[in-house]
Amino acid sequence: MGKSSTISKVAKLLNLNVETIRYYERRGLIDQPEKPLAGYREYPAQTIQRIQFIKRAKELGFTLDEIENLLRLGDTHCEDIQGIAEIKLNTIQSKITDLESLRTVLDNLIIQCRTNPDRTHCPIVESLLPESQDISN
Amino acid sequence: MGKSSTISKVAKLLNLNVETIRYYERRGLIDQPEKPLAGYREYPAQTIQRIQFIKRAKELGFTLDEIENLLRLGDTHCEDIQGIAEIKLNTIQSKITDLESLRTVLDNLIIQCRTNPDRTHCPIVESLLPESQDISN
DNA sequence: CTTGACTCTGTACCATGGTACGGACTTTAG
DNA sequence: CTAAAGTCCGTACCATGGTACAGAGTCAAG
């Protein structure tokens, strides 16, 4: 037992893979921490917080590139961060809209399947096939 | 002018990249068509339909692996296809739900930003930082 | 006939977000 | 003290869905 925060302890604490933490370091999202004990990474609370920041931002749907920006902006420039968040909100909204129309289409097709008496022709497959198409030229 | 359906004509017709069509062939989603004229692929209407099927299914949110399954099942086994579609519908639904809660969180944060008088502390950044955390083992 | 556009094959590369492994070293539990 | 478990670094590999060559051959318009 000890308060030493080695990479696997941090990984366990934050429910991440050890390799993932090293990957974030390689990617420049976190600095390499001091390595006092025979070259083993010793994570200060600040770095652990930063990793947790990354994790939460990822859960919010930000990409690692975007998170890099967020981290660079730090806790200044609230407006810039707000801007990034607004762009993100827009992309999330259009993803939702796309998925909803997708859901409608798929839902209708499944209903047609359920009421389909002819098991040898599937309404889904038929909907995917072109009606008829002029190919020439 | 001509009725010959070379790869670039098909690509243009379906608004796909030539390389994408060749990629589908490599991946086994379509057979290599006959190559009568000096080894040039000559696409029969059937294959063009199949490519269009792939394209539409992709627009419906199916992955290429899933599309491969759909194509293997052909136009028989309506129930099996219905099953795949239902699974897909569920994953779409949970994606929508996830994105919606994401949107709510982000939306609230942006509103906090707008009404934030202290430009040097960003509510978004603060929400991502841990309150306080016991690190020691 | 020439020249540009098209096609062929095969292989390498792109982004994204990691995961795995080899070989060496260190720490820790028993 | 020994053996297992953890760590190091560097590099290779994974899935996904393509995209981009290079180098050679072919077709079509003028």
GROMACS .gro file of C-alpha atoms (C1' of nucleotides) in nm:
model
  334
    1MET     CA    1   0.000   0.000   0.000
    2GLY     CA    2   0.121   0.351  -0.074
    3LYS     CA    3   0.019   0.680  -0.212
    4SER     CA    4   0.240   0.636  -0.515
    5SER     CA    5   0.031   0.684  -0.827
    6THR     CA    6   0.180   0.450  -1.079
    7ILE     CA    7   0.029   0.417  -1.420
    8SER     CA    8  -0.175   0.110  -1.339
    9LYS     CA    9  -0.320   0.268  -1.027
   10VAL     CA   10  -0.430   0.570  -1.227
   11ALA     CA   11  -0.566   0.341  -1.495
   12LYS     CA   12  -0.768   0.149  -1.241
   13LEU     CA   13  -0.888   0.463  -1.067
   14LEU     CA   14  -1.015   0.617  -1.389
   15ASN     CA   15  -1.116   0.290  -1.547
   16LEU     CA   16  -0.885   0.327  -1.840
   17ASN     CA   17  -0.633   0.099  -2.002
   18VAL     CA   18  -0.266   0.157  -1.914
   19GLU     CA   19  -0.186   0.173  -2.283
   20THR     CA   20  -0.449   0.437  -2.332
   21ILE     CA   21  -0.280   0.665  -2.080
   22ARG     CA   22   0.053   0.614  -2.251
   23TYR     CA   23  -0.119   0.684  -2.580
   24TYR     CA   24  -0.248   1.018  -2.451
   25GLU     CA   25   0.105   1.102  -2.349
   26ARG     CA   26   0.240   1.008  -2.692
   27ARG     CA   27  -0.029   1.222  -2.847
   28GLY     CA   28   0.074   1.516  -2.635
   29LEU     CA   29  -0.250   1.545  -2.439
   30ILE     CA   30  -0.065   1.504  -2.111
   31ASP     CA   31   0.295   1.568  -2.019
   32GLN     CA   32   0.512   1.282  -1.919
   33PRO     CA   33   0.513   1.289  -1.539
   34GLU     CA   34   0.827   1.276  -1.329
   35LYS     CA   35   0.981   0.934  -1.308
   36PRO     CA   36   1.163   0.908  -0.978
   37LEU     CA   37   1.146   0.541  -0.891
   38ALA     CA   38   1.368   0.371  -1.141
   39GLY     CA   39   1.200   0.541  -1.430
   40TYR     CA   40   0.843   0.457  -1.332
   41ARG     CA   41   0.588   0.728  -1.407
   42GLU     CA   42   0.463   0.895  -1.090
   43TYR     CA   43   0.140   1.081  -1.156
   44PRO     CA   44   0.072   1.400  -0.963
   45ALA     CA   45  -0.291   1.481  -0.881
   46GLN     CA   46  -0.290   1.753  -1.145
   47THR     CA   47  -0.209   1.510  -1.424
   48ILE     CA   48  -0.469   1.267  -1.299
   49GLN     CA   49  -0.724   1.547  -1.312
   50ARG     CA   50  -0.618   1.625  -1.663
   51ILE     CA   51  -0.665   1.264  -1.768
   52GLN     CA   52  -1.007   1.265  -1.608
   53PHE     CA   53  -1.085   1.583  -1.796
   54ILE     CA   54  -0.996   1.404  -2.119
   55LYS     CA   55  -1.214   1.111  -2.026
   56ARG     CA   56  -1.516   1.324  -1.943
   57ALA     CA   57  -1.478   1.537  -2.251
   58LYS     CA   58  -1.462   1.220  -2.456
   59GLU     CA   59  -1.786   1.109  -2.295
   60LEU     CA   60  -1.931   1.444  -2.396
   61GLY     CA   61  -1.854   1.346  -2.753
   62PHE     CA   62  -1.544   1.555  -2.816
   63THR     CA   63  -1.271   1.404  -3.030
   64LEU     CA   64  -0.914   1.394  -2.902
   65ASP     CA   65  -0.825   1.678  -3.138
   66GLU     CA   66  -1.100   1.892  -2.992
   67ILE     CA   67  -0.996   1.801  -2.641
   68GLU     CA   68  -0.643   1.909  -2.727
   69ASN     CA   69  -0.787   2.249  -2.817
   70LEU     CA   70  -0.989   2.266  -2.498
   71LEU     CA   71  -0.681   2.186  -2.293
   72ARG     CA   72  -0.473   2.444  -2.477
   73LEU     CA   73  -0.730   2.712  -2.409
   74GLY     CA   74  -0.716   2.617  -2.044
   75ASP     CA   75  -0.950   2.793  -1.811
   76THR     CA   76  -0.917   3.127  -1.983
   77HIS     CA   77  -1.103   3.235  -2.295
   78CYS     CA   78  -1.445   3.117  -2.197
   79GLU     CA   79  -1.583   3.250  -2.523
   80ASP     CA   80  -1.355   3.035  -2.735
   81ILE     CA   81  -1.452   2.726  -2.543
   82GLN     CA   82  -1.814   2.822  -2.575
   83GLY     CA   83  -1.761   2.847  -2.951
   84ILE     CA   84  -1.617   2.498  -2.973
   85ALA     CA   85  -1.903   2.367  -2.762
   86GLU     CA   86  -2.159   2.534  -2.984
   87ILE     CA   87  -2.013   2.381  -3.297
   88LYS     CA   88  -2.017   2.047  -3.121
   89LEU     CA   89  -2.379   2.100  -3.020
   90ASN     CA   90  -2.471   2.162  -3.383
   91THR     CA   91  -2.304   1.847  -3.507
   92ILE     CA   92  -2.472   1.651  -3.231
   93GLN     CA   93  -2.808   1.796  -3.326
   94SER     CA   94  -2.768   1.702  -3.691
   95LYS     CA   95  -2.652   1.354  -3.598
   96ILE     CA   96  -2.970   1.318  -3.393
   97THR     CA   97  -3.184   1.439  -3.680
   98ASP     CA   98  -3.017   1.199  -3.924
   99LEU     CA   99  -3.059   0.907  -3.690
  100GLU     CA  100  -3.422   0.991  -3.628
  101SER     CA  101  -3.511   0.985  -3.995
  102LEU     CA  102  -3.313   0.666  -4.028
  103ARG     CA  103  -3.513   0.520  -3.743
  104THR     CA  104  -3.838   0.614  -3.911
  105VAL     CA  105  -3.742   0.448  -4.236
  106LEU     CA  106  -3.619   0.135  -4.068
  107ASP     CA  107  -3.920   0.120  -3.840
  108ASN     CA  108  -4.158   0.134  -4.132
  109LEU     CA  109  -3.970  -0.137  -4.313
  110ILE     CA  110  -3.978  -0.366  -4.012
  111ILE     CA  111  -4.353  -0.314  -3.979
  112GLN     CA  112  -4.391  -0.409  -4.343
  113CYS     CA  113  -4.186  -0.721  -4.272
  114ARG     CA  114  -4.413  -0.818  -3.984
  115THR     CA  115  -4.724  -0.792  -4.195
  116ASN     CA  116  -4.561  -0.950  -4.496
  117PRO     CA  117  -4.739  -1.274  -4.595
  118ASP     CA  118  -4.483  -1.362  -4.861
  119ARG     CA  119  -4.175  -1.486  -4.675
  120THR     CA  120  -3.979  -1.523  -4.995
  121HIS     CA  121  -3.974  -1.153  -5.070
  122CYS     CA  122  -3.846  -0.916  -4.808
  123PRO     CA  123  -3.973  -0.558  -4.814
  124ILE     CA  124  -3.639  -0.439  -4.678
  125VAL     CA  125  -3.443  -0.596  -4.958
  126GLU     CA  126  -3.693  -0.468  -5.208
  127SER     CA  127  -3.668  -0.115  -5.076
  128LEU     CA  128  -3.296  -0.128  -5.132
  129LEU     CA  129  -3.320  -0.245  -5.488
  130PRO     CA  130  -3.360   0.018  -5.760
  131GLU     CA  131  -3.707   0.036  -5.915
  132SER     CA  132  -3.566   0.053  -6.261
  133GLN     CA  133  -3.279   0.247  -6.385
  134ASP     CA  134  -3.156   0.367  -6.721
  135ILE     CA  135  -2.802   0.244  -6.736
  136SER     CA  136  -2.700   0.317  -7.094
  137ASN     CA  137  -2.437   0.582  -7.137
  138MET     CA  138  -2.171   0.738  -7.651
  139GLY     CA  139  -2.227   0.372  -7.581
  140LYS     CA  140  -2.404   0.137  -7.352
  141SER     CA  141  -2.078   0.002  -7.216
  142SER     CA  142  -2.078   0.038  -6.838
  143THR     CA  143  -1.719   0.093  -6.748
  144ILE     CA  144  -1.620   0.152  -6.391
  145SER     CA  145  -1.611   0.529  -6.416
  146LYS     CA  146  -1.957   0.541  -6.576
  147VAL     CA  147  -2.098   0.336  -6.292
  148ALA     CA  148  -1.914   0.552  -6.042
  149LYS     CA  149  -2.059   0.866  -6.193
  150LEU     CA  150  -2.407   0.717  -6.217
  151LEU     CA  151  -2.412   0.618  -5.852
  152ASN     CA  152  -2.204   0.910  -5.734
  153LEU     CA  153  -1.928   0.696  -5.595
  154ASN     CA  154  -1.554   0.698  -5.629
  155VAL     CA  155  -1.402   0.452  -5.875
  156GLU     CA  156  -1.170   0.330  -5.602
  157THR     CA  157  -1.465   0.268  -5.375
  158ILE     CA  158  -1.620   0.031  -5.626
  159ARG     CA  159  -1.294  -0.154  -5.660
  160TYR     CA  160  -1.274  -0.162  -5.282
  161TYR     CA  161  -1.615  -0.328  -5.259
  162GLU     CA  162  -1.492  -0.586  -5.505
  163ARG     CA  163  -1.176  -0.649  -5.301
  164ARG     CA  164  -1.392  -0.683  -4.995
  165GLY     CA  165  -1.606  -0.941  -5.167
  166LEU     CA  166  -1.929  -0.741  -5.165
  167ILE     CA  167  -1.954  -0.764  -5.541
  168ASP     CA  168  -1.811  -1.011  -5.788
  169GLN     CA  169  -1.558  -0.898  -6.036
  170PRO     CA  170  -1.758  -0.841  -6.354
  171GLU     CA  171  -1.660  -0.983  -6.690
  172LYS     CA  172  -1.372  -0.803  -6.851
  173PRO     CA  173  -1.414  -0.841  -7.226
  174LEU     CA  174  -1.251  -0.532  -7.368
  175ALA     CA  175  -0.884  -0.570  -7.297
  176GLY     CA  176  -0.943  -0.642  -6.935
  177TYR     CA  177  -1.175  -0.349  -6.862
  178ARG     CA  178  -1.453  -0.425  -6.617
  179GLU     CA  179  -1.791  -0.429  -6.789
  180TYR     CA  180  -2.069  -0.394  -6.534
  181PRO     CA  181  -2.398  -0.574  -6.600
  182ALA     CA  182  -2.715  -0.409  -6.472
  183GLN     CA  183  -2.737  -0.667  -6.195
  184THR     CA  184  -2.403  -0.570  -6.048
  185ILE     CA  185  -2.490  -0.204  -6.072
  186GLN     CA  186  -2.807  -0.274  -5.877
  187ARG     CA  187  -2.603  -0.456  -5.620
  188ILE     CA  188  -2.371  -0.161  -5.579
  189GLN     CA  189  -2.668   0.067  -5.543
  190PHE     CA  190  -2.807  -0.170  -5.282
  191ILE     CA  191  -2.483  -0.134  -5.090
  192LYS     CA  192  -2.497   0.240  -5.117
  193ARG     CA  193  -2.853   0.265  -4.993
  194ALA     CA  194  -2.796   0.023  -4.710
  195LYS     CA  195  -2.496   0.229  -4.608
  196GLU     CA  196  -2.720   0.535  -4.603
  197LEU     CA  197  -2.954   0.339  -4.379
  198GLY     CA  198  -2.666   0.312  -4.136
  199PHE     CA  199  -2.559  -0.046  -4.198
  200THR     CA  200  -2.189  -0.126  -4.183
  201LEU     CA  201  -2.024  -0.306  -4.473
  202ASP     CA  202  -2.011  -0.622  -4.264
  203GLU     CA  203  -2.385  -0.605  -4.205
  204ILE     CA  204  -2.445  -0.534  -4.572
  205GLU     CA  205  -2.242  -0.842  -4.655
  206ASN     CA  206  -2.486  -1.041  -4.440
  207LEU     CA  207  -2.787  -0.880  -4.605
  208LEU     CA  208  -2.650  -0.965  -4.947
  209ARG     CA  209  -2.577  -1.322  -4.848
  210LEU     CA  210  -2.932  -1.370  -4.726
  211GLY     CA  211  -3.050  -1.243  -5.060
  212ASP     CA  212  -3.419  -1.198  -5.108
  213THR     CA  213  -3.511  -1.509  -4.918
  214HIS     CA  214  -3.536  -1.538  -4.541
  215CYS     CA  215  -3.733  -1.226  -4.475
  216GLU     CA  216  -3.732  -1.307  -4.103
  217ASP     CA  217  -3.355  -1.312  -4.081
  218ILE     CA  218  -3.331  -0.978  -4.252
  219GLN     CA  219  -3.599  -0.843  -4.025
  220GLY     CA  220  -3.391  -0.961  -3.731
  221ILE     CA  221  -3.082  -0.777  -3.850
  222ALA     CA  222  -3.291  -0.468  -3.909
  223GLU     CA  223  -3.439  -0.486  -3.561
  224ILE     CA  224  -3.097  -0.509  -3.400
  225LYS     CA  225  -2.992  -0.213  -3.609
  226LEU     CA  226  -3.301  -0.023  -3.502
  227ASN     CA  227  -3.212  -0.081  -3.139
  228THR     CA  228  -2.858   0.042  -3.176
  229ILE     CA  229  -2.987   0.346  -3.362
  230GLN     CA  230  -3.235   0.414  -3.085
  231SER     CA  231  -2.971   0.396  -2.814
  232LYS     CA  232  -2.739   0.618  -3.016
  233ILE     CA  233  -3.020   0.872  -3.035
  234THR     CA  234  -3.081   0.850  -2.662
  235ASP     CA  235  -2.710   0.894  -2.586
  236LEU     CA  236  -2.682   1.191  -2.816
  237GLU     CA  237  -2.990   1.351  -2.668
  238SER     CA  238  -2.857   1.342  -2.315
  239LEU     CA  239  -2.527   1.467  -2.446
  240ARG     CA  240  -2.710   1.753  -2.612
  241THR     CA  241  -2.886   1.843  -2.289
  242VAL     CA  242  -2.563   1.854  -2.093
  243LEU     CA  243  -2.384   2.058  -2.353
  244ASP     CA  244  -2.679   2.290  -2.397
  245ASN     CA  245  -2.690   2.366  -2.026
  246LEU     CA  246  -2.319   2.432  -2.019
  247ILE     CA  247  -2.341   2.674  -2.309
  248ILE     CA  248  -2.623   2.862  -2.139
  249GLN     CA  249  -2.407   2.889  -1.828
  250CYS     CA  250  -2.130   3.026  -2.047
  251ARG     CA  251  -2.359   3.292  -2.192
  252THR     CA  252  -2.464   3.416  -1.853
  253ASN     CA  253  -2.117   3.386  -1.710
  254PRO     CA  254  -1.987   3.726  -1.595
  255ASP     CA  255  -1.638   3.594  -1.515
  256ARG     CA  256  -1.466   3.545  -1.848
  257THR     CA  257  -1.161   3.396  -1.684
  258HIS     CA  258  -1.340   3.088  -1.557
  259CYS     CA  259  -1.531   2.877  -1.801
  260PRO     CA  260  -1.821   2.670  -1.668
  261ILE     CA  261  -1.752   2.406  -1.930
  262VAL     CA  262  -1.394   2.359  -1.821
  263GLU     CA  263  -1.500   2.357  -1.459
  264SER     CA  264  -1.761   2.092  -1.522
  265LEU     CA  265  -1.491   1.871  -1.668
  266LEU     CA  266  -1.258   1.908  -1.374
  267PRO     CA  267  -1.305   1.672  -1.080
  268GLU     CA  268  -1.454   1.830  -0.769
  269SER     CA  269  -1.205   1.663  -0.545
  270GLN     CA  270  -1.079   1.318  -0.551
  271ASP     CA  271  -0.906   1.085  -0.313
  272ILE     CA  272  -0.612   0.957  -0.504
  273SER     CA  273  -0.415   0.762  -0.248
  274ASN     CA  274  -0.449   0.395  -0.311
  275DC     C1'  275  -0.116   0.903  -8.558
  276DT     C1'  276  -0.088   1.133  -8.157
  277DT     C1'  277  -0.238   1.272  -7.724
  278DG     C1'  278  -0.521   1.278  -7.340
  279DA     C1'  279  -0.838   1.022  -7.076
  280DC     C1'  280  -0.938   0.596  -6.900
  281DT     C1'  281  -0.825   0.140  -6.698
  282DC     C1'  282  -0.553  -0.220  -6.497
  283DT     C1'  283  -0.290  -0.443  -6.076
  284DG     C1'  284  -0.077  -0.413  -5.655
  285DT     C1'  285   0.058  -0.186  -5.272
  286DA     C1'  286   0.088   0.188  -4.956
  287DC     C1'  287  -0.128   0.526  -4.705
  288DC     C1'  288  -0.505   0.819  -4.447
  289DA     C1'  289  -0.775   0.922  -3.995
  290DT     C1'  290  -0.939   0.763  -3.542
  291DG     C1'  291  -0.854   0.575  -3.101
  292DG     C1'  292  -0.652   0.287  -2.931
  293DT     C1'  293  -0.434  -0.238  -2.821
  294DA     C1'  294  -0.061  -0.578  -2.813
  295DC     C1'  295   0.392  -0.746  -2.789
  296DG     C1'  296   0.894  -0.831  -2.725
  297DG     C1'  297   1.277  -0.794  -2.432
  298DA     C1'  298   1.468  -0.587  -2.044
  299DC     C1'  299   1.434  -0.409  -1.591
  300DT     C1'  300   1.220  -0.327  -1.110
  301DT     C1'  301   0.928  -0.381  -0.736
  302DT     C1'  302   0.667  -0.640  -0.415
  303DA     C1'  303   0.438  -1.031  -0.184
  304DG     C1'  304   0.518  -1.448   0.033
  305DC     C1'  305   1.545  -1.513  -0.191
  306DT     C1'  306   1.241  -1.611  -0.552
  307DA     C1'  307   0.878  -1.557  -0.852
  308DA     C1'  308   0.496  -1.297  -1.002
  309DA     C1'  309   0.340  -0.866  -1.122
  310DG     C1'  310   0.429  -0.419  -1.275
  311DT     C1'  311   0.686  -0.093  -1.580
  312DC     C1'  312   0.973   0.070  -1.944
  313DC     C1'  313   1.040   0.179  -2.462
  314DG     C1'  314   0.961   0.122  -2.930
  315DT     C1'  315   0.718  -0.058  -3.276
  316DA     C1'  316   0.365  -0.314  -3.493
  317DC     C1'  317  -0.096  -0.413  -3.533
  318DC     C1'  318  -0.637  -0.373  -3.504
  319DA     C1'  319  -1.097  -0.210  -3.723
  320DT     C1'  320  -1.338   0.097  -4.048
  321DG     C1'  321  -1.403   0.271  -4.499
  322DG     C1'  322  -1.193   0.406  -4.797
  323DT     C1'  323  -0.805   0.710  -5.102
  324DA     C1'  324  -0.377   0.756  -5.363
  325DC     C1'  325  -0.026   0.634  -5.600
  326DA     C1'  326   0.313   0.398  -5.971
  327DG     C1'  327   0.388   0.198  -6.390
  328DA     C1'  328   0.192  -0.017  -6.772
  329DG     C1'  329  -0.150  -0.086  -7.107
  330DT     C1'  330  -0.575   0.075  -7.394
  331DC     C1'  331  -0.934   0.345  -7.600
  332DA     C1'  332  -1.130   0.751  -7.835
  333DA     C1'  333  -1.133   1.218  -8.038
  334DG     C1'  334  -0.932   1.516  -8.358
   0.00000   0.00000   0.00000
